[in-house]
CSV table of C-alpha atoms in Angstrom, one decimal:
chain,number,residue,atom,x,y,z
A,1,UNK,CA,-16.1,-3.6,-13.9
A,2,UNK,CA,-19.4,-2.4,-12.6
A,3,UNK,CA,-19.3,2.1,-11.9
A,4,UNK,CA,-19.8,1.0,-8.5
A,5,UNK,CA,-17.8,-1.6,-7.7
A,6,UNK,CA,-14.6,0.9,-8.3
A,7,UNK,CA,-16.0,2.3,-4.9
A,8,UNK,CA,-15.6,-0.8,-3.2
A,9,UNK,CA,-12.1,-2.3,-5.0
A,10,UNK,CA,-9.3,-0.3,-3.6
A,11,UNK,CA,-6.0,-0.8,-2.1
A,12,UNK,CA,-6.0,-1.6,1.7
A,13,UNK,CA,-3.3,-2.0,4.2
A,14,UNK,CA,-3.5,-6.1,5.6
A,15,UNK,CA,-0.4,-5.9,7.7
A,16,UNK,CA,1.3,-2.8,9.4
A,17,UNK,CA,4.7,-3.4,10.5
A,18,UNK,CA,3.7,-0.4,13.4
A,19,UNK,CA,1.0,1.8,14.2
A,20,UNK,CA,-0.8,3.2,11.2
A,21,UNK,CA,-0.6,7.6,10.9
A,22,UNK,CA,-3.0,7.9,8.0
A,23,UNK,CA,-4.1,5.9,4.6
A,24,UNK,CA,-6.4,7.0,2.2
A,25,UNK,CA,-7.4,6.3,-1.3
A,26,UNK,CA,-8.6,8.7,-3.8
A,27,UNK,CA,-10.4,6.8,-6.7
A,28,UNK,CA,-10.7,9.9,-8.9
A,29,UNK,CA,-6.7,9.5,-9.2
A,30,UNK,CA,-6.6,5.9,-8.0
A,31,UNK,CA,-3.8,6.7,-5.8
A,32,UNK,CA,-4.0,5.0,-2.1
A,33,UNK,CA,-1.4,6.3,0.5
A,34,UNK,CA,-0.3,5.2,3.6
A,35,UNK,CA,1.5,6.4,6.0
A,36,UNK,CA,3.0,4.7,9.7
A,37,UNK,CA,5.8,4.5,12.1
A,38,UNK,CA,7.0,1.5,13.4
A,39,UNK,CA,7.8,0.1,17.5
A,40,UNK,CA,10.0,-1.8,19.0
A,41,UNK,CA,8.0,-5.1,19.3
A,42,UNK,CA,6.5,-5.1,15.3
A,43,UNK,CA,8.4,-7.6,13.5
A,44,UNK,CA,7.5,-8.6,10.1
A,45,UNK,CA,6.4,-6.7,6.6
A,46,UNK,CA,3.8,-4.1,6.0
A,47,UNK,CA,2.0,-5.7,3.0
A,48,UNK,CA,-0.6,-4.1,1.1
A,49,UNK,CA,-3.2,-5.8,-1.1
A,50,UNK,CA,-3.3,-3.7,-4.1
A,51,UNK,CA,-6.2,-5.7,-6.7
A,52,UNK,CA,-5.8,-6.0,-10.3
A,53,UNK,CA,-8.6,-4.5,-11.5
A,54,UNK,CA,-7.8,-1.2,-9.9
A,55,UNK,CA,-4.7,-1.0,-11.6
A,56,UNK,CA,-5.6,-3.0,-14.9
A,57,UNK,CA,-2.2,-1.7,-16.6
A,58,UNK,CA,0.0,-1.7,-13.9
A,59,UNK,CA,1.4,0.4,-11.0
A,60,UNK,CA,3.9,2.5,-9.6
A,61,UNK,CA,5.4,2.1,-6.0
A,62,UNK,CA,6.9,4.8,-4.0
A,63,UNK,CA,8.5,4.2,-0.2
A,64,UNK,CA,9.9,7.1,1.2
A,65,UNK,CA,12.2,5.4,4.2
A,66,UNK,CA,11.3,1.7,3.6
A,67,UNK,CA,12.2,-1.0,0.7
A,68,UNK,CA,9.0,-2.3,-1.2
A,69,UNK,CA,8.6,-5.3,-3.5
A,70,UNK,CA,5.8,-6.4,-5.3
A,71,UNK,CA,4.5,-9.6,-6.8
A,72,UNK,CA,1.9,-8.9,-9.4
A,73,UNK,CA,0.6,-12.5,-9.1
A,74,UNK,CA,0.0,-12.1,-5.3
A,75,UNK,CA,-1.5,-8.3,-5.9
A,76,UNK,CA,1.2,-7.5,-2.4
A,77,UNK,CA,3.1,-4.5,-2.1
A,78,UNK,CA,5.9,-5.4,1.1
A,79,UNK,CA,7.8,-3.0,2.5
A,80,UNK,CA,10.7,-3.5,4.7
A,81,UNK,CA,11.2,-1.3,7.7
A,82,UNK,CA,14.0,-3.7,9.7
A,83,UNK,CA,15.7,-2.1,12.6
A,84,UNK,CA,14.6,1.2,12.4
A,85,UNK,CA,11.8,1.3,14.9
A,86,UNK,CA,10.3,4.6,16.1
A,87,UNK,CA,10.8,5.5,12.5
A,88,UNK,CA,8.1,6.8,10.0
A,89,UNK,CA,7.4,5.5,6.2
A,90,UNK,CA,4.9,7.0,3.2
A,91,UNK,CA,4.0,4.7,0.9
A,92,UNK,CA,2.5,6.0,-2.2
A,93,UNK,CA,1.0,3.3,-5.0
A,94,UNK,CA,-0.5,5.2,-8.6
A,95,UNK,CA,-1.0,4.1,-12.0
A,96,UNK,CA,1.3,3.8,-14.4
């Protein structure tokens, strides 16, 4: 990969099951972070595209309050949140 292109392949959040708090990403540690609460109306998974070539050996997943899955062929993180609205969720992904 190109030194440059690290600045522009990074994790991003494609689906919030709620209203987003914060995210970052910090690609001196690779470590993207996102953080929400959910509402009454959002139905559905918070999914996260997490690319391959940011994480060429693989990744760690931590959800504080949901249940995430991953499918390394899809580069998704889900994470569950059903029937908790009003509640709030961290989710952490880092290199392995």
């Amino acid at each position: 990969m190109k030194p440059n292109a690290r600045l522009l392949v990074q994790p991003y959040a494609r689906a919030v099951a709620g209203d987003p708090l914060r995210f970052a990403y910090d690609p001196a540690t690779r470590t993207y972070t996102l953080t929400f609460r959910t509402r009454d109306n959002a139905e559905g998974l918070t999914q996260i595209s997490v690319p391959r070539d940011t994480y060429p050996g693989g990744y760690r997943v931590d959800a504080q309050g949901g249940k995430a899955s991953w499918d390394d062929h899809g580069q998704t993180v889900s994470v569950s949140t059903r029937g908790r609205a009003g509640a709030t969720y961290k989710v952490t992904i880092s290199p392995r």
